[in-house]
Short mmCIF file of C-alpha atoms in Angstrom, two decimals:
data_model
loop_
_atom_site.label_atom_id
_atom_site.label_comp_id
_atom_site.label_asym_id
_atom_site.label_seq_id
_atom_site.Cartn_x
_atom_site.Cartn_y
_atom_site.Cartn_z
CA UNK A 1 86.14 110.42 133.33
CA UNK A 2 88.13 108.79 130.56
CA UNK A 3 89.86 110.96 127.96
CA UNK A 4 89.44 109.13 124.66
CA UNK A 5 92.11 111.16 122.91
CA UNK A 6 94.65 110.26 125.59
CA UNK A 7 93.91 106.56 125.14
CA UNK A 8 94.07 106.92 121.35
CA UNK A 9 97.49 108.59 121.55
CA UNK A 10 98.68 105.94 124.02
CA UNK A 11 97.52 103.13 121.73
CA UNK A 12 99.18 104.67 118.66
CA UNK A 13 102.43 105.21 120.56
CA UNK A 14 102.33 101.61 121.84
CA UNK A 15 101.73 100.21 118.34
CA UNK A 16 104.56 102.32 116.91
CA UNK A 17 106.94 101.14 119.63
CA UNK A 18 105.87 97.53 119.09
CA UNK A 19 106.42 97.92 115.34
CA UNK A 20 109.91 99.33 115.91
CA UNK A 21 110.78 96.40 118.16
CA UNK A 22 109.51 93.87 115.60
CA UNK A 23 111.23 95.41 112.59
CA UNK A 24 114.50 96.21 114.34
#
């Protein structure tokens, strides 16, 4: 059973981290 909200939070966190790395 996949928890959509968990994947959504994981994706958002990953994109934020990626953005920080790019703009740093």
